[in-house]
PDB file of C-alpha atoms in Angstrom:
ATOM      1  CA  UNK A   1    -132.730 -61.342  38.332  1.00 93.00           C
ATOM      2  CA  UNK A   2    -128.987 -59.614  37.580  1.00 97.00           C
ATOM      3  CA  UNK A   3    -126.390 -61.485  39.692  1.00 98.00           C
ATOM      4  CA  UNK A   4    -122.837 -60.100  40.328  1.00 98.00           C
ATOM      5  CA  UNK A   5    -120.001 -62.017  41.553  1.00 97.00           C
ATOM      6  CA  UNK A   6    -116.284 -62.327  40.604  1.00 96.00           C
ATOM      7  CA  UNK A   7    -114.984 -62.941  37.223  1.00 95.00           C
ATOM      8  CA  UNK A   8    -114.377 -63.768  34.665  1.00 95.00           C
ATOM      9  CA  UNK A   9    -115.878 -66.236  33.977  1.00 95.00           C
ATOM     10  CA  UNK A  10    -114.882 -69.680  35.615  1.00 95.00           C
ATOM     11  CA  UNK A  11    -113.769 -68.745  39.571  1.00 96.00           C
ATOM     12  CA  UNK A  12    -115.543 -69.948  42.203  1.00 96.00           C
ATOM     13  CA  UNK A  13    -118.410 -67.910  43.084  1.00 96.00           C
ATOM     14  CA  UNK A  14    -119.324 -68.236  39.578  1.00 96.00           C
ATOM     15  CA  UNK A  15    -119.333 -72.165  40.547  1.00 95.00           C
ATOM     16  CA  UNK A  16    -121.154 -70.522  43.788  1.00 96.00           C
ATOM     17  CA  UNK A  17    -123.564 -69.110  41.035  1.00 96.00           C
ATOM     18  CA  UNK A  18    -123.863 -71.802  38.284  1.00 94.00           C
ATOM     19  CA  UNK A  19    -124.995 -73.852  41.618  1.00 93.00           C
ATOM     20  CA  UNK A  20    -127.446 -72.182  43.943  1.00 95.00           C
ATOM     21  CA  UNK A  21    -128.353 -68.934  41.138  1.00 93.00           C
ATOM     22  CA  UNK A  22    -132.362 -69.180  40.218  1.00 88.00           C
ATOM     23  CA  UNK A  23    -133.613 -70.099  37.205  1.00 88.00           C
ATOM     24  CA  UNK A  24    -133.043 -67.405  34.406  1.00 91.00           C
ATOM     25  CA  UNK A  25    -130.713 -65.489  36.021  1.00 94.00           C
ATOM     26  CA  UNK A  26    -127.733 -63.325  34.206  1.00 97.00           C
ATOM     27  CA  UNK A  27    -124.563 -63.882  35.477  1.00 97.00           C
ATOM     28  CA  UNK A  28    -122.548 -60.076  35.794  1.00 98.00           C
ATOM     29  CA  UNK A  29    -118.560 -60.590  36.136  1.00 97.00           C
ATOM     30  CA  UNK A  30    -116.888 -58.027  38.613  1.00 97.00           C
ATOM     31  CA  UNK A  31    -112.868 -57.486  38.539  1.00 95.00           C
ATOM     32  CA  UNK A  32    -113.323 -57.756  41.552  1.00 95.00           C
ATOM     33  CA  UNK A  33    -115.300 -58.981  45.310  1.00 97.00           C
ATOM     34  CA  UNK A  34    -115.631 -54.820  46.098  1.00 98.00           C
ATOM     35  CA  UNK A  35    -116.573 -54.312  43.289  1.00 98.00           C
ATOM     36  CA  UNK A  36    -119.706 -57.061  43.039  1.00 98.00           C
ATOM     37  CA  UNK A  37    -121.007 -56.053  46.448  1.00 98.00           C
ATOM     38  CA  UNK A  38    -120.787 -51.936  45.297  1.00 98.00           C
ATOM     39  CA  UNK A  39    -122.672 -53.034  42.146  1.00 98.00           C
ATOM     40  CA  UNK A  40    -125.817 -53.638  44.758  1.00 98.00           C
ATOM     41  CA  UNK A  41    -126.122 -51.357  46.848  1.00 98.00           C
ATOM     42  CA  UNK A  42    -125.423 -48.658  43.852  1.00 98.00           C
ATOM     43  CA  UNK A  43    -128.379 -50.750  42.058  1.00 97.00           C
ATOM     44  CA  UNK A  44    -126.523 -51.696  39.328  1.00 97.00           C
ATOM     45  CA  UNK A  45    -127.297 -55.943  39.616  1.00 98.00           C
ATOM     46  CA  UNK A  46    -130.454 -57.197  42.276  1.00 97.00           C
ATOM     47  CA  UNK A  47    -127.747 -59.305  43.915  1.00 97.00           C
ATOM     48  CA  UNK A  48    -124.589 -60.308  44.146  1.00 98.00           C
ATOM     49  CA  UNK A  49    -122.820 -63.864  45.364  1.00 98.00           C
ATOM     50  CA  UNK A  50    -119.528 -62.965  47.502  1.00 98.00           C
ATOM     51  CA  UNK A  51    -117.163 -65.313  49.131  1.00 97.00           C
ATOM     52  CA  UNK A  52    -117.675 -64.590  53.141  1.00 97.00           C
ATOM     53  CA  UNK A  53    -115.446 -67.383  54.948  1.00 96.00           C
ATOM     54  CA  UNK A  54    -113.375 -69.843  53.902  1.00 95.00           C
ATOM     55  CA  UNK A  55    -112.785 -73.973  55.492  1.00 94.00           C
ATOM     56  CA  UNK A  56    -109.017 -73.026  55.456  1.00 93.00           C
ATOM     57  CA  UNK A  57    -108.250 -69.309  55.715  1.00 93.00           C
ATOM     58  CA  UNK A  58    -111.235 -67.814  57.374  1.00 94.00           C
ATOM     59  CA  UNK A  59    -112.924 -65.282  57.296  1.00 94.00           C
ATOM     60  CA  UNK A  60    -112.897 -62.735  53.436  1.00 95.00           C
ATOM     61  CA  UNK A  61    -111.724 -59.551  54.749  1.00 94.00           C
ATOM     62  CA  UNK A  62    -112.650 -57.825  52.051  1.00 96.00           C
ATOM     63  CA  UNK A  63    -116.237 -59.672  51.431  1.00 97.00           C
ATOM     64  CA  UNK A  64    -117.096 -58.091  55.407  1.00 97.00           C
ATOM     65  CA  UNK A  65    -115.129 -54.928  55.187  1.00 96.00           C
ATOM     66  CA  UNK A  66    -116.525 -53.464  51.822  1.00 98.00           C
ATOM     67  CA  UNK A  67    -120.223 -54.415  54.534  1.00 97.00           C
ATOM     68  CA  UNK A  68    -119.563 -52.205  56.511  1.00 96.00           C
ATOM     69  CA  UNK A  69    -118.258 -49.743  55.718  1.00 94.00           C
ATOM     70  CA  UNK A  70    -119.389 -48.720  52.473  1.00 96.00           C
ATOM     71  CA  UNK A  71    -121.992 -51.038  51.625  1.00 97.00           C
ATOM     72  CA  UNK A  72    -124.784 -49.830  54.939  1.00 95.00           C
ATOM     73  CA  UNK A  73    -127.521 -50.417  52.401  1.00 97.00           C
ATOM     74  CA  UNK A  74    -126.978 -54.070  51.230  1.00 98.00           C
ATOM     75  CA  UNK A  75    -128.005 -57.312  53.200  1.00 98.00           C
ATOM     76  CA  UNK A  76    -127.498 -61.055  53.108  1.00 98.00           C
ATOM     77  CA  UNK A  77    -130.272 -62.354  51.984  1.00 96.00           C
ATOM     78  CA  UNK A  78    -128.527 -66.304  52.085  1.00 95.00           C
ATOM     79  CA  UNK A  79    -125.749 -68.195  52.324  1.00 96.00           C
ATOM     80  CA  UNK A  80    -124.467 -72.205  50.440  1.00 96.00           C
ATOM     81  CA  UNK A  81    -120.645 -74.043  51.385  1.00 95.00           C
ATOM     82  CA  UNK A  82    -119.341 -74.270  47.985  1.00 95.00           C
ATOM     83  CA  UNK A  83    -116.541 -77.133  47.540  1.00 96.00           C
ATOM     84  CA  UNK A  84    -113.725 -75.728  46.672  1.00 96.00           C
ATOM     85  CA  UNK A  85    -111.764 -78.252  44.508  1.00 96.00           C
ATOM     86  CA  UNK A  86    -108.082 -76.175  42.997  1.00 97.00           C
ATOM     87  CA  UNK A  87    -106.439 -77.597  39.624  1.00 97.00           C
ATOM     88  CA  UNK A  88    -102.710 -76.464  38.343  1.00 98.00           C
ATOM     89  CA  UNK A  89    -103.837 -75.611  35.268  1.00 97.00           C
ATOM     90  CA  UNK A  90    -100.644 -74.663  31.914  1.00 97.00           C
ATOM     91  CA  UNK A  91    -101.513 -73.768  28.590  1.00 95.00           C
ATOM     92  CA  UNK A  92    -100.209 -76.881  27.117  1.00 94.00           C
ATOM     93  CA  UNK A  93     -98.631 -80.196  28.597  1.00 92.00           C
ATOM     94  CA  UNK A  94     -96.147 -80.124  31.407  1.00 92.00           C
ATOM     95  CA  UNK A  95     -94.612 -81.555  33.873  1.00 93.00           C
ATOM     96  CA  UNK A  96     -94.413 -80.102  38.046  1.00 94.00           C
ATOM     97  CA  UNK A  97     -90.591 -80.094  37.223  1.00 93.00           C
ATOM     98  CA  UNK A  98     -90.395 -77.397  34.970  1.00 94.00           C
ATOM     99  CA  UNK A  99     -92.519 -74.984  36.215  1.00 96.00           C
ATOM    100  CA  UNK A 100     -91.208 -72.163  37.210  1.00 96.00           C
ATOM    101  CA  UNK A 101     -93.717 -69.336  37.607  1.00 97.00           C
ATOM    102  CA  UNK A 102     -97.228 -69.759  39.271  1.00 98.00           C
ATOM    103  CA  UNK A 103    -100.112 -67.301  39.225  1.00 98.00           C
ATOM    104  CA  UNK A 104    -103.425 -67.264  41.554  1.00 97.00           C
ATOM    105  CA  UNK A 105    -105.817 -65.229  44.061  1.00 95.00           C
ATOM    106  CA  UNK A 106    -104.045 -65.186  47.292  1.00 94.00           C
ATOM    107  CA  UNK A 107    -106.206 -66.630  48.612  1.00 94.00           C
ATOM    108  CA  UNK A 108    -105.702 -69.547  46.408  1.00 96.00           C
ATOM    109  CA  UNK A 109    -101.736 -69.654  46.653  1.00 97.00           C
ATOM    110  CA  UNK A 110    -103.235 -70.114  50.499  1.00 96.00           C
ATOM    111  CA  UNK A 111    -104.988 -72.104  50.202  1.00 96.00           C
ATOM    112  CA  UNK A 112    -102.783 -74.606  47.331  1.00 97.00           C
ATOM    113  CA  UNK A 113     -99.649 -74.499  50.548  1.00 97.00           C
ATOM    114  CA  UNK A 114     -98.505 -78.123  50.981  1.00 97.00           C
ATOM    115  CA  UNK A 115     -98.734 -78.482  47.730  1.00 97.00           C
ATOM    116  CA  UNK A 116     -96.270 -75.427  46.811  1.00 97.00           C
ATOM    117  CA  UNK A 117     -94.094 -76.491  49.758  1.00 97.00           C
ATOM    118  CA  UNK A 118     -93.939 -79.743  48.729  1.00 96.00           C
ATOM    119  CA  UNK A 119     -93.846 -79.873  44.937  1.00 97.00           C
ATOM    120  CA  UNK A 120     -92.542 -76.112  43.640  1.00 97.00           C
ATOM    121  CA  UNK A 121     -91.122 -75.438  46.534  1.00 96.00           C
ATOM    122  CA  UNK A 122     -88.734 -72.858  44.346  1.00 95.00           C
ATOM    123  CA  UNK A 123     -91.478 -71.878  41.886  1.00 96.00           C
ATOM    124  CA  UNK A 124     -92.153 -67.740  41.562  1.00 97.00           C
ATOM    125  CA  UNK A 125     -95.715 -66.728  43.458  1.00 97.00           C
ATOM    126  CA  UNK A 126     -97.635 -64.107  41.301  1.00 97.00           C
ATOM    127  CA  UNK A 127    -100.924 -62.765  42.769  1.00 96.00           C
ATOM    128  CA  UNK A 128    -104.189 -62.295  40.157  1.00 96.00           C
ATOM    129  CA  UNK A 129    -107.028 -60.263  41.667  1.00 94.00           C
ATOM    130  CA  UNK A 130    -109.191 -64.006  40.342  1.00 95.00           C
ATOM    131  CA  UNK A 131    -108.675 -67.534  40.324  1.00 96.00           C
ATOM    132  CA  UNK A 132    -110.028 -67.372  36.395  1.00 96.00           C
ATOM    133  CA  UNK A 133    -107.761 -64.659  35.821  1.00 96.00           C
ATOM    134  CA  UNK A 134    -104.599 -66.276  36.599  1.00 97.00           C
ATOM    135  CA  UNK A 135    -105.688 -69.166  34.323  1.00 97.00           C
ATOM    136  CA  UNK A 136    -106.302 -66.761  31.261  1.00 95.00           C
ATOM    137  CA  UNK A 137    -103.069 -65.501  31.523  1.00 95.00           C
ATOM    138  CA  UNK A 138    -101.587 -68.267  32.019  1.00 95.00           C
ATOM    139  CA  UNK A 139    -102.891 -69.795  28.937  1.00 92.00           C
ATOM    140  CA  UNK A 140    -102.630 -66.294  26.834  1.00 92.00           C
ATOM    141  CA  UNK A 141     -98.789 -66.148  28.352  1.00 90.00           C
ATOM    142  CA  UNK A 142     -98.089 -69.357  27.082  1.00 85.00           C
ATOM    143  CA  UNK A 143     -94.553 -69.334  27.912  1.00 92.00           C
ATOM    144  CA  UNK A 144     -94.607 -73.341  29.104  1.00 91.00           C
ATOM    145  CA  UNK A 145     -93.150 -72.301  32.657  1.00 95.00           C
ATOM    146  CA  UNK A 146     -96.206 -71.036  34.861  1.00 96.00           C
ATOM    147  CA  UNK A 147     -99.609 -72.689  35.164  1.00 97.00           C
ATOM    148  CA  UNK A 148    -102.254 -70.760  37.034  1.00 97.00           C
ATOM    149  CA  UNK A 149    -104.641 -72.357  40.215  1.00 98.00           C
ATOM    150  CA  UNK A 150    -107.862 -72.322  39.878  1.00 97.00           C
ATOM    151  CA  UNK A 151    -110.913 -74.279  38.857  1.00 96.00           C
ATOM    152  CA  UNK A 152    -111.637 -77.221  36.172  1.00 95.00           C
ATOM    153  CA  UNK A 153    -114.040 -74.521  35.266  1.00 94.00           C
ATOM    154  CA  UNK A 154    -112.146 -72.379  33.924  1.00 96.00           C
ATOM    155  CA  UNK A 155    -109.505 -75.023  32.281  1.00 96.00           C
ATOM    156  CA  UNK A 156    -112.545 -75.438  30.089  1.00 95.00           C
ATOM    157  CA  UNK A 157    -113.586 -72.561  29.661  1.00 95.00           C
ATOM    158  CA  UNK A 158    -110.065 -70.955  28.308  1.00 95.00           C
ATOM    159  CA  UNK A 159    -109.300 -74.697  26.825  1.00 95.00           C
ATOM    160  CA  UNK A 160    -105.759 -75.323  29.154  1.00 95.00           C
ATOM    161  CA  UNK A 161    -104.467 -78.604  30.463  1.00 96.00           C
ATOM    162  CA  UNK A 162    -105.149 -79.423  33.789  1.00 97.00           C
ATOM    163  CA  UNK A 163    -101.614 -80.565  35.415  1.00 96.00           C
ATOM    164  CA  UNK A 164    -102.202 -82.004  39.094  1.00 97.00           C
ATOM    165  CA  UNK A 165    -106.289 -81.610  40.271  1.00 96.00           C
ATOM    166  CA  UNK A 166    -107.585 -81.346  43.419  1.00 97.00           C
ATOM    167  CA  UNK A 167    -104.119 -79.701  44.397  1.00 97.00           C
ATOM    168  CA  UNK A 168    -105.986 -77.714  47.898  1.00 97.00           C
ATOM    169  CA  UNK A 169    -104.585 -78.849  51.283  1.00 95.00           C
ATOM    170  CA  UNK A 170    -107.471 -80.578  52.134  1.00 94.00           C
ATOM    171  CA  UNK A 171    -109.759 -82.569  50.275  1.00 92.00           C
ATOM    172  CA  UNK A 172    -113.508 -80.984  52.925  1.00 94.00           C
ATOM    173  CA  UNK A 173    -112.309 -77.007  51.686  1.00 95.00           C
ATOM    174  CA  UNK A 174    -115.691 -75.339  51.138  1.00 96.00           C
ATOM    175  CA  UNK A 175    -116.460 -71.475  50.606  1.00 96.00           C
ATOM    176  CA  UNK A 176    -118.859 -70.157  53.014  1.00 96.00           C
ATOM    177  CA  UNK A 177    -120.982 -67.724  49.710  1.00 97.00           C
ATOM    178  CA  UNK A 178    -123.348 -64.984  50.932  1.00 97.00           C
ATOM    179  CA  UNK A 179    -125.886 -63.809  48.781  1.00 97.00           C
ATOM    180  CA  UNK A 180    -126.282 -60.320  48.788  1.00 98.00           C
ATOM    181  CA  UNK A 181    -129.526 -57.865  48.458  1.00 97.00           C
ATOM    182  CA  UNK A 182    -130.447 -54.659  48.617  1.00 97.00           C
ATOM    183  CA  UNK A 183    -131.843 -53.918  52.155  1.00 96.00           C
ATOM    184  CA  UNK A 184    -135.473 -52.723  51.380  1.00 94.00           C
ATOM    185  CA  UNK A 185    -135.647 -56.370  48.566  1.00 94.00           C
ATOM    186  CA  UNK A 186    -135.185 -58.670  51.423  1.00 93.00           C
ATOM    187  CA  UNK A 187    -138.148 -61.221  52.384  1.00 89.00           C
ATOM    188  CA  UNK A 188    -138.083 -62.143  55.933  1.00 85.00           C
ATOM    189  CA  UNK A 189    -136.183 -64.655  56.633  1.00 88.00           C
ATOM    190  CA  UNK A 190    -137.490 -68.490  57.850  1.00 86.00           C
ATOM    191  CA  UNK A 191    -137.711 -69.272  62.130  1.00 86.00           C
ATOM    192  CA  UNK A 192    -134.423 -71.319  61.771  1.00 89.00           C
ATOM    193  CA  UNK A 193    -132.669 -68.690  59.873  1.00 94.00           C
ATOM    194  CA  UNK A 194    -129.175 -67.344  61.842  1.00 96.00           C
ATOM    195  CA  UNK A 195    -128.379 -64.155  62.368  1.00 97.00           C
ATOM    196  CA  UNK A 196    -124.974 -61.824  61.573  1.00 97.00           C
ATOM    197  CA  UNK A 197    -124.136 -58.540  63.050  1.00 98.00           C
ATOM    198  CA  UNK A 198    -121.365 -56.002  63.544  1.00 97.00           C
ATOM    199  CA  UNK A 199    -120.596 -53.496  66.541  1.00 96.00           C
ATOM    200  CA  UNK A 200    -117.727 -51.925  68.304  1.00 93.00           C
ATOM    201  CA  UNK A 201    -117.203 -48.805  71.069  1.00 88.00           C
ATOM    202  CA  UNK A 202    -116.558 -45.392  71.315  1.00 74.00           C
ATOM    203  CA  UNK A 203    -112.948 -46.218  71.849  1.00 68.00           C
ATOM    204  CA  UNK A 204    -113.527 -45.951  76.404  1.00 66.00           C
ATOM    205  CA  UNK A 205    -114.897 -49.746  77.499  1.00 70.00           C
ATOM    206  CA  UNK A 206    -113.987 -50.705  80.615  1.00 72.00           C
ATOM    207  CA  UNK A 207    -112.849 -54.372  81.221  1.00 77.00           C
ATOM    208  CA  UNK A 208    -114.161 -57.401  80.834  1.00 83.00           C
ATOM    209  CA  UNK A 209    -116.533 -55.445  78.088  1.00 89.00           C
ATOM    210  CA  UNK A 210    -116.296 -57.989  76.212  1.00 89.00           C
ATOM    211  CA  UNK A 211    -116.801 -60.787  78.675  1.00 90.00           C
ATOM    212  CA  UNK A 212    -120.998 -57.889  79.832  1.00 89.00           C
ATOM    213  CA  UNK A 213    -121.958 -57.938  76.337  1.00 90.00           C
ATOM    214  CA  UNK A 214    -121.933 -61.621  75.255  1.00 91.00           C
ATOM    215  CA  UNK A 215    -123.419 -62.466  78.674  1.00 93.00           C
ATOM    216  CA  UNK A 216    -126.497 -60.149  77.053  1.00 94.00           C
ATOM    217  CA  UNK A 217    -126.593 -63.125  74.517  1.00 95.00           C
ATOM    218  CA  UNK A 218    -125.479 -66.561  76.979  1.00 94.00           C
ATOM    219  CA  UNK A 219    -128.551 -65.000  79.397  1.00 95.00           C
ATOM    220  CA  UNK A 220    -131.385 -64.964  77.140  1.00 96.00           C
ATOM    221  CA  UNK A 221    -130.783 -69.070  75.865  1.00 95.00           C
ATOM    222  CA  UNK A 222    -129.261 -67.261  72.571  1.00 96.00           C
ATOM    223  CA  UNK A 223    -126.020 -69.134  70.539  1.00 96.00           C
ATOM    224  CA  UNK A 224    -123.033 -67.661  69.776  1.00 96.00           C
ATOM    225  CA  UNK A 225    -122.169 -69.633  66.453  1.00 95.00           C
ATOM    226  CA  UNK A 226    -119.403 -66.811  65.273  1.00 95.00           C
ATOM    227  CA  UNK A 227    -116.811 -64.492  66.332  1.00 95.00           C
ATOM    228  CA  UNK A 228    -114.478 -62.561  65.614  1.00 95.00           C
ATOM    229  CA  UNK A 229    -112.533 -59.231  65.014  1.00 94.00           C
ATOM    230  CA  UNK A 230    -110.702 -56.927  62.741  1.00 94.00           C
ATOM    231  CA  UNK A 231    -109.399 -53.465  62.254  1.00 92.00           C
ATOM    232  CA  UNK A 232    -112.433 -50.827  62.563  1.00 89.00           C
ATOM    233  CA  UNK A 233    -109.240 -48.450  59.757  1.00 84.00           C
ATOM    234  CA  UNK A 234    -109.721 -46.098  62.430  1.00 84.00           C
ATOM    235  CA  UNK A 235    -106.676 -46.480  64.310  1.00 79.00           C
ATOM    236  CA  UNK A 236    -104.147 -48.995  66.006  1.00 85.00           C
ATOM    237  CA  UNK A 237    -106.490 -51.646  68.407  1.00 82.00           C
ATOM    238  CA  UNK A 238    -109.975 -50.223  67.776  1.00 85.00           C
ATOM    239  CA  UNK A 239    -111.567 -52.852  66.657  1.00 90.00           C
ATOM    240  CA  UNK A 240    -115.244 -53.474  64.994  1.00 94.00           C
ATOM    241  CA  UNK A 241    -116.545 -57.517  65.788  1.00 95.00           C
ATOM    242  CA  UNK A 242    -118.673 -60.136  63.762  1.00 97.00           C
ATOM    243  CA  UNK A 243    -121.130 -63.325  65.208  1.00 97.00           C
ATOM    244  CA  UNK A 244    -123.144 -64.636  64.168  1.00 97.00           C
ATOM    245  CA  UNK A 245    -126.039 -65.982  65.872  1.00 97.00           C
ATOM    246  CA  UNK A 246    -128.115 -68.913  65.832  1.00 96.00           C
ATOM    247  CA  UNK A 247    -131.757 -67.260  64.998  1.00 96.00           C
ATOM    248  CA  UNK A 248    -134.045 -64.187  63.465  1.00 96.00           C
ATOM    249  CA  UNK A 249    -132.482 -60.538  64.652  1.00 96.00           C
ATOM    250  CA  UNK A 250    -136.630 -60.017  64.089  1.00 93.00           C
ATOM    251  CA  UNK A 251    -137.981 -62.662  66.829  1.00 94.00           C
ATOM    252  CA  UNK A 252    -137.103 -62.916  70.466  1.00 96.00           C
ATOM    253  CA  UNK A 253    -134.519 -63.733  72.194  1.00 96.00           C
ATOM    254  CA  UNK A 254    -132.716 -63.350  69.143  1.00 96.00           C
ATOM    255  CA  UNK A 255    -134.331 -59.301  68.912  1.00 96.00           C
ATOM    256  CA  UNK A 256    -134.510 -58.980  72.830  1.00 96.00           C
ATOM    257  CA  UNK A 257    -131.030 -59.611  73.136  1.00 96.00           C
ATOM    258  CA  UNK A 258    -129.722 -56.755  70.660  1.00 96.00           C
ATOM    259  CA  UNK A 259    -131.959 -54.301  71.854  1.00 96.00           C
ATOM    260  CA  UNK A 260    -129.443 -55.327  75.065  1.00 94.00           C
ATOM    261  CA  UNK A 261    -126.762 -55.299  72.955  1.00 93.00           C
ATOM    262  CA  UNK A 262    -127.781 -51.774  71.590  1.00 93.00           C
ATOM    263  CA  UNK A 263    -127.154 -50.356  74.676  1.00 89.00           C
ATOM    264  CA  UNK A 264    -123.513 -51.284  75.550  1.00 88.00           C
ATOM    265  CA  UNK A 265    -122.376 -50.278  72.116  1.00 92.00           C
ATOM    266  CA  UNK A 266    -121.287 -47.009  69.867  1.00 92.00           C
ATOM    267  CA  UNK A 267    -122.855 -49.142  67.415  1.00 94.00           C
ATOM    268  CA  UNK A 268    -124.575 -52.180  66.036  1.00 96.00           C
ATOM    269  CA  UNK A 269    -125.462 -53.679  63.206  1.00 96.00           C
ATOM    270  CA  UNK A 270    -127.922 -56.248  61.764  1.00 97.00           C
ATOM    271  CA  UNK A 271    -125.968 -56.959  58.171  1.00 98.00           C
ATOM    272  CA  UNK A 272    -129.238 -59.413  57.282  1.00 97.00           C
ATOM    273  CA  UNK A 273    -131.139 -62.728  58.417  1.00 96.00           C
ATOM    274  CA  UNK A 274    -130.947 -66.018  56.591  1.00 95.00           C
ATOM    275  CA  UNK A 275    -130.167 -69.179  56.067  1.00 91.00           C
ATOM    276  CA  UNK A 276    -130.416 -70.698  52.898  1.00 84.00           C
ATOM    277  CA  UNK A 277    -132.049 -70.009  48.675  1.00 81.00           C
ATOM    278  CA  UNK A 278    -135.897 -69.399  49.448  1.00 68.00           C
ATOM    279  CA  UNK A 279    -135.326 -70.451  45.516  1.00 67.00           C
ATOM    280  CA  UNK A 280    -133.396 -73.588  46.264  1.00 67.00           C
ATOM    281  CA  UNK A 281    -136.814 -75.514  48.496  1.00 62.00           C
TER     282      UNK A 281
END
């Protein structure tokens, strides 16, 4: 099985892949999350594992937007929750008092905001495409004043030094990763699966429109575990709503609720019905 993930080697995505991939998987790093998702859409790979939600920083917008706006043939097939621990990593030994620059992916930087404020308040922040890319850059730079925020796996892979470990703002930091496949390759989910959907109106919704939608779920006993909005990128004030429901889309009561929802919206899509990867059983 060919698996796309956010590269280069040493990202937290690769950690999650190694922890949950089926035996014999071929790891294929991609430069961005968008590229990893689109590799599934285009059939270049069999599956991809990408982050979709972090305990500290919330949803990963690029994953959600790409699934809706660019990868209409891709579905969520499974999910895994992976603990995320960040390290401050340098090319060689140095003290935090010497650090003038911090490089990392914006999500990692945000997840370590307290550490950075307390220990490196004057350091310049530089964005990188991924945490592993940041570690690789710091090791090549070897300027004695720059650290990266990344995984211990990346430090080991690129022969760098861990200056400080577990620098994330909360010890229970974790990210929910989803396994993606083309719709025609996804197998039927378990009875205890969850269903992720996205929907939006036509722009002329009446007051209480969203409340009416939610009542279609509650009146059928469907538990809503998550809902949030994101811009549709068609104009200010136009939103799409992402929701997670308990139960598979193809069986009542979720199937009945989705039929009812469809009558209230311009667009309703099922992004996937899924649970823990079947190959981990």
